[in-house]
């Protein structure tokens, strides 16, 4: 068994353990949860800085969702791997508005939308792209899946919108016909307190009550996977623990 496959299986076990812990904790609080709830966390493999061959190894282990941060590097990999159409690419890095065209064209998900200008540009470029392509696959599921990045630790150096401005941005995205508002993304700072995770869970639940398309809380990386899942994460973004350290 290759190392990447072994790592993916280990992570999946950790996800299951954290999901079970969450399930039991919620049950003790008397909350109703359907019985399949504990398997609802998606593993996103973050392949930034890693070669296409590493993505293929993960693919052979059954992995389908991949996250990338750097546009040029990502587009090269996506092009190289276009013979694997089941791959689903997620853009998770900071977005410069002059990069929105390439992002709208190459990705299925964008996790890092944090301002209206970027959302509006992604929408118009997605529209343009869809009208250029005659691919039948781009029927109903043609909209770009969007998570809004929240700067939960309110770090001035980090991307992300402040919680106080989140709901007006959600409304902008919801009004874009080629964007599908799926949820929230956060990168809590190192050693962030539990309150940051709880705050994300609260914002996510609140957003869900307003928009029925919202089903994704993208939170948790190699070092905070358990804490994220016990606070309602539905998608964890794991790089190092799958592919090893980055240079
Ligand atoms: C790099 C990165 C990850 C993966 O982090 P690891 O600690 O390697 O698991 C997840 N999310 C974002 C936004 C990243 O930039």
GROMACS .gro file of C-alpha atoms and ligand atoms in nm:
model
  262
    1UNK     CA    1   0.000   0.000   0.000
    2UNK     CA    2   0.142   0.339  -0.089
    3UNK     CA    3   0.200   0.600   0.179
    4UNK     CA    4  -0.062   0.843   0.047
    5UNK     CA    5  -0.327   0.573   0.050
    6UNK     CA    6  -0.226   0.474   0.404
    7UNK     CA    7  -0.251   0.838   0.515
    8UNK     CA    8  -0.594   0.883   0.358
    9UNK     CA    9  -0.722   0.578   0.540
   10UNK     CA   10  -0.583   0.706   0.870
   11UNK     CA   11  -0.748   1.046   0.821
   12UNK     CA   12  -1.079   0.882   0.736
   13UNK     CA   13  -1.062   0.691   1.063
   14UNK     CA   14  -0.995   1.016   1.250
   15UNK     CA   15  -1.292   1.177   1.074
   16UNK     CA   16  -1.513   0.886   1.176
   17UNK     CA   17  -1.396   0.904   1.536
   18UNK     CA   18  -1.459   1.278   1.557
   19UNK     CA   19  -1.798   1.238   1.391
   20UNK     CA   20  -1.899   0.971   1.639
   21UNK     CA   21  -1.786   1.189   1.928
   22UNK     CA   22  -2.000   1.471   1.788
   23UNK     CA   23  -2.297   1.242   1.739
   24UNK     CA   24  -2.287   1.113   2.095
   25UNK     CA   25  -2.232   1.457   2.245
   26UNK     CA   26  -2.533   1.590   2.056
   27UNK     CA   27  -2.744   1.292   2.157
   28UNK     CA   28  -2.664   1.354   2.521
   29UNK     CA   29  -2.791   1.706   2.476
   30UNK     CA   30  -3.111   1.551   2.349
   31UNK     CA   31  -3.071   1.689   1.999
   32UNK     CA   32  -3.224   1.490   1.722
   33UNK     CA   33  -2.985   1.374   1.453
   34UNK     CA   34  -3.051   1.131   1.176
   35UNK     CA   35  -2.851   0.810   1.199
   36UNK     CA   36  -2.639   0.872   0.891
   37UNK     CA   37  -2.527   1.208   1.021
   38UNK     CA   38  -2.186   1.082   1.137
   39UNK     CA   39  -2.070   1.009   0.784
   40UNK     CA   40  -2.140   1.350   0.641
   41UNK     CA   41  -1.788   1.496   0.658
   42UNK     CA   42  -1.616   1.531   0.319
   43UNK     CA   43  -1.240   1.497   0.294
   44UNK     CA   44  -1.078   1.759   0.071
   45UNK     CA   45  -0.717   1.666  -0.012
   46UNK     CA   46  -0.504   1.981  -0.035
   47UNK     CA   47  -0.247   1.912  -0.306
   48UNK     CA   48  -0.081   2.255  -0.331
   49UNK     CA   49   0.294   2.236  -0.409
   50UNK     CA   50   0.259   1.861  -0.473
   51UNK     CA   51   0.298   1.710  -0.821
   52UNK     CA   52   0.021   1.565  -1.035
   53UNK     CA   53   0.163   1.219  -0.962
   54UNK     CA   54   0.072   1.263  -0.594
   55UNK     CA   55  -0.284   1.355  -0.694
   56UNK     CA   56  -0.299   1.038  -0.904
   57UNK     CA   57  -0.189   0.827  -0.607
   58UNK     CA   58  -0.466   0.978  -0.397
   59UNK     CA   59  -0.710   0.927  -0.682
   60UNK     CA   60  -0.617   0.559  -0.695
   61UNK     CA   61  -0.698   0.542  -0.323
   62UNK     CA   62  -1.048   0.668  -0.403
   63UNK     CA   63  -0.998   1.039  -0.332
   64UNK     CA   64  -1.195   1.273  -0.563
   65UNK     CA   65  -1.196   1.622  -0.409
   66UNK     CA   66  -0.875   1.826  -0.428
   67UNK     CA   67  -0.791   2.175  -0.302
   68UNK     CA   68  -0.542   2.417  -0.455
   69UNK     CA   69  -0.420   2.763  -0.349
   70UNK     CA   70  -0.207   2.892  -0.634
   71UNK     CA   71  -0.385   2.946  -0.963
   72UNK     CA   72  -0.108   2.887  -1.213
   73UNK     CA   73   0.015   2.574  -1.042
   74UNK     CA   74  -0.341   2.447  -1.015
   75UNK     CA   75  -0.429   2.507  -1.380
   76UNK     CA   76  -0.119   2.312  -1.487
   77UNK     CA   77  -0.224   2.015  -1.275
   78UNK     CA   78  -0.588   2.034  -1.381
   79UNK     CA   79  -0.479   2.033  -1.746
   80UNK     CA   80  -0.238   1.743  -1.692
   81UNK     CA   81  -0.511   1.542  -1.520
   82UNK     CA   82  -0.801   1.625  -1.751
   83UNK     CA   83  -0.821   1.256  -1.846
   84UNK     CA   84  -0.966   1.196  -1.496
   85UNK     CA   85  -1.301   1.373  -1.525
   86UNK     CA   86  -1.425   1.258  -1.183
   87UNK     CA   87  -1.172   1.485  -1.014
   88UNK     CA   88  -1.343   1.777  -0.841
   89UNK     CA   89  -1.124   2.086  -0.796
   90UNK     CA   90  -1.168   2.340  -0.515
   91UNK     CA   91  -0.996   2.678  -0.510
   92UNK     CA   92  -0.906   2.763  -0.148
   93UNK     CA   93  -0.642   3.039  -0.176
   94UNK     CA   94  -0.666   3.418  -0.161
   95UNK     CA   95  -0.830   3.561  -0.475
   96UNK     CA   96  -0.701   3.856  -0.674
   97UNK     CA   97  -0.984   3.993  -0.884
   98UNK     CA   98  -0.781   3.967  -1.206
   99UNK     CA   99  -0.767   3.588  -1.152
  100UNK     CA  100  -1.143   3.535  -1.137
  101UNK     CA  101  -1.177   3.437  -1.503
  102UNK     CA  102  -0.936   3.142  -1.474
  103UNK     CA  103  -1.090   3.036  -1.144
  104UNK     CA  104  -1.445   3.042  -1.283
  105UNK     CA  105  -1.334   2.832  -1.577
  106UNK     CA  106  -1.125   2.565  -1.404
  107UNK     CA  107  -1.287   2.499  -1.068
  108UNK     CA  108  -1.610   2.346  -0.936
  109UNK     CA  109  -1.585   2.506  -0.591
  110UNK     CA  110  -1.438   2.829  -0.452
  111UNK     CA  111  -1.397   2.844  -0.073
  112UNK     CA  112  -1.229   3.180  -0.038
  113UNK     CA  113  -1.480   3.441  -0.156
  114UNK     CA  114  -1.458   3.736   0.081
  115UNK     CA  115  -1.586   4.039  -0.108
  116UNK     CA  116  -1.866   4.138  -0.341
  117UNK     CA  117  -1.641   4.243  -0.627
  118UNK     CA  118  -1.490   3.895  -0.649
  119UNK     CA  119  -1.831   3.727  -0.630
  120UNK     CA  120  -1.974   3.942  -0.909
  121UNK     CA  121  -1.673   3.880  -1.132
  122UNK     CA  122  -1.681   3.504  -1.071
  123UNK     CA  123  -2.048   3.505  -1.165
  124UNK     CA  124  -2.003   3.688  -1.494
  125UNK     CA  125  -1.699   3.481  -1.593
  126UNK     CA  126  -1.881   3.159  -1.510
  127UNK     CA  127  -2.169   3.273  -1.727
  128UNK     CA  128  -1.930   3.358  -2.012
  129UNK     CA  129  -1.756   3.023  -1.978
  130UNK     CA  130  -2.082   2.827  -1.978
  131UNK     CA  131  -2.207   3.001  -2.288
  132UNK     CA  132  -1.879   2.920  -2.467
  133UNK     CA  133  -1.879   2.552  -2.380
  134UNK     CA  134  -2.126   2.315  -2.539
  135UNK     CA  135  -2.047   2.046  -2.285
  136UNK     CA  136  -2.371   1.871  -2.191
  137UNK     CA  137  -2.239   1.811  -1.841
  138UNK     CA  138  -2.294   2.178  -1.775
  139UNK     CA  139  -2.667   2.160  -1.739
  140UNK     CA  140  -2.827   2.192  -1.401
  141UNK     CA  141  -2.510   2.170  -1.197
  142UNK     CA  142  -2.339   2.446  -1.384
  143UNK     CA  143  -2.324   2.705  -1.109
  144UNK     CA  144  -1.997   2.756  -0.926
  145UNK     CA  145  -2.020   2.633  -0.564
  146UNK     CA  146  -1.925   2.912  -0.325
  147UNK     CA  147  -1.814   2.927   0.038
  148UNK     CA  148  -1.761   3.263   0.202
  149UNK     CA  149  -1.434   3.289   0.390
  150UNK     CA  150  -1.477   3.433   0.740
  151UNK     CA  151  -1.182   3.595   0.918
  152UNK     CA  152  -1.290   3.437   1.242
  153UNK     CA  153  -0.983   3.523   1.444
  154UNK     CA  154  -1.001   3.881   1.311
  155UNK     CA  155  -0.637   3.876   1.213
  156UNK     CA  156  -0.549   4.181   1.006
  157UNK     CA  157  -0.309   3.977   0.791
  158UNK     CA  158  -0.564   3.712   0.697
  159UNK     CA  159  -0.815   3.711   0.416
  160UNK     CA  160  -1.179   3.670   0.497
  161UNK     CA  161  -1.477   3.886   0.572
  162UNK     CA  162  -1.565   3.993   0.924
  163UNK     CA  163  -1.866   3.820   1.077
  164UNK     CA  164  -2.050   4.152   1.096
  165UNK     CA  165  -2.038   4.189   0.715
  166UNK     CA  166  -2.104   3.827   0.629
  167UNK     CA  167  -2.478   3.838   0.572
  168UNK     CA  168  -2.476   4.120   0.321
  169UNK     CA  169  -2.212   3.934   0.118
  170UNK     CA  170  -2.424   3.617   0.137
  171UNK     CA  171  -2.712   3.811  -0.017
  172UNK     CA  172  -2.492   3.929  -0.305
  173UNK     CA  173  -2.381   3.572  -0.379
  174UNK     CA  174  -2.734   3.439  -0.348
  175UNK     CA  175  -2.846   3.689  -0.613
  176UNK     CA  176  -2.585   3.568  -0.865
  177UNK     CA  177  -2.747   3.310  -1.091
  178UNK     CA  178  -2.425   3.125  -1.179
  179UNK     CA  179  -2.311   3.101  -0.817
  180UNK     CA  180  -2.449   2.849  -0.570
  181UNK     CA  181  -2.409   2.962  -0.209
  182UNK     CA  182  -2.295   2.647  -0.024
  183UNK     CA  183  -2.159   2.778   0.305
  184UNK     CA  184  -1.865   2.911   0.500
  185UNK     CA  185  -1.492   2.858   0.519
  186UNK     CA  186  -1.253   2.950   0.800
  187UNK     CA  187  -0.888   2.915   0.889
  188UNK     CA  188  -0.879   2.965   1.268
  189UNK     CA  189  -0.538   3.096   1.376
  190UNK     CA  190  -0.291   2.853   1.532
  191UNK     CA  191  -0.400   2.767   1.885
  192UNK     CA  192  -0.729   2.949   1.835
  193UNK     CA  193  -0.962   2.904   2.128
  194UNK     CA  194  -1.267   2.685   2.112
  195UNK     CA  195  -1.484   2.998   2.097
  196UNK     CA  196  -1.371   3.067   1.740
  197UNK     CA  197  -1.491   2.724   1.630
  198UNK     CA  198  -1.817   2.766   1.820
  199UNK     CA  199  -1.867   3.107   1.657
  200UNK     CA  200  -1.824   2.951   1.311
  201UNK     CA  201  -2.076   2.682   1.397
  202UNK     CA  202  -2.322   2.950   1.509
  203UNK     CA  203  -2.276   3.159   1.192
  204UNK     CA  204  -2.313   2.850   0.975
  205UNK     CA  205  -2.640   2.747   1.141
  206UNK     CA  206  -2.772   3.100   1.113
  207UNK     CA  207  -2.686   3.115   0.742
  208UNK     CA  208  -2.858   2.780   0.690
  209UNK     CA  209  -3.183   2.914   0.829
  210UNK     CA  210  -3.176   3.189   0.564
  211UNK     CA  211  -3.057   2.999   0.255
  212UNK     CA  212  -3.166   2.642   0.183
  213UNK     CA  213  -2.865   2.580  -0.046
  214UNK     CA  214  -2.623   2.613   0.247
  215UNK     CA  215  -2.487   2.274   0.356
  216UNK     CA  216  -2.111   2.317   0.388
  217UNK     CA  217  -1.889   2.432   0.673
  218UNK     CA  218  -1.533   2.411   0.540
  219UNK     CA  219  -1.320   2.408   0.855
  220UNK     CA  220  -1.037   2.195   0.989
  221UNK     CA  221  -0.687   2.116   0.862
  222UNK     CA  222  -0.425   1.855   0.955
  223UNK     CA  223  -0.380   1.996   1.306
  224UNK     CA  224  -0.733   2.085   1.411
  225UNK     CA  225  -0.949   1.828   1.239
  226UNK     CA  226  -1.106   1.692   1.557
  227UNK     CA  227  -1.194   2.030   1.704
  228UNK     CA  228  -1.343   2.141   1.371
  229UNK     CA  229  -1.562   1.834   1.331
  230UNK     CA  230  -1.690   1.850   1.686
  231UNK     CA  231  -1.799   2.205   1.597
  232UNK     CA  232  -2.002   2.108   1.297
  233UNK     CA  233  -1.750   2.104   1.013
  234UNK     CA  234  -1.879   1.920   0.706
  235UNK     CA  235  -1.560   1.947   0.501
  236UNK     CA  236  -1.202   1.922   0.625
  237UNK     CA  237  -0.911   2.045   0.412
  238UNK     CA  238  -0.611   1.818   0.471
  239UNK     CA  239  -0.270   1.866   0.310
  240UNK     CA  240   0.029   1.770   0.525
  241UNK     CA  241  -0.130   1.465   0.687
  242UNK     CA  242  -0.196   1.316   0.341
  243UNK     CA  243   0.091   1.431   0.121
  244UNK     CA  244   0.360   1.504   0.381
  245UNK     CA  245   0.536   1.831   0.464
  246UNK     CA  246   0.557   2.103   0.201
  247UNK     CA  247   0.892   2.263   0.113
  248LIG     C1  248  -0.258   2.465   0.295
  248LIG     C2  249  -0.400   2.477   0.335
  248LIG     C3  250  -0.467   2.370   0.396
  248LIG     C4  251  -0.398   2.240   0.436
  248LIG     O1  252  -0.324   2.258   0.552
  248LIG     P1  253  -0.246   2.135   0.623
  248LIG     O2  254  -0.208   2.190   0.754
  248LIG     O3  255  -0.131   2.101   0.536
  248LIG     O4  256  -0.344   2.023   0.634
  248LIG     C5  257  -0.601   2.386   0.424
  248LIG     N1  258  -0.667   2.500   0.396
  248LIG     C6  259  -0.607   2.605   0.337
  248LIG     C7  260  -0.684   2.727   0.307
  248LIG     C8  261  -0.471   2.597   0.306
  248LIG     O5  262  -0.412   2.703   0.250
   0.00000   0.00000   0.00000
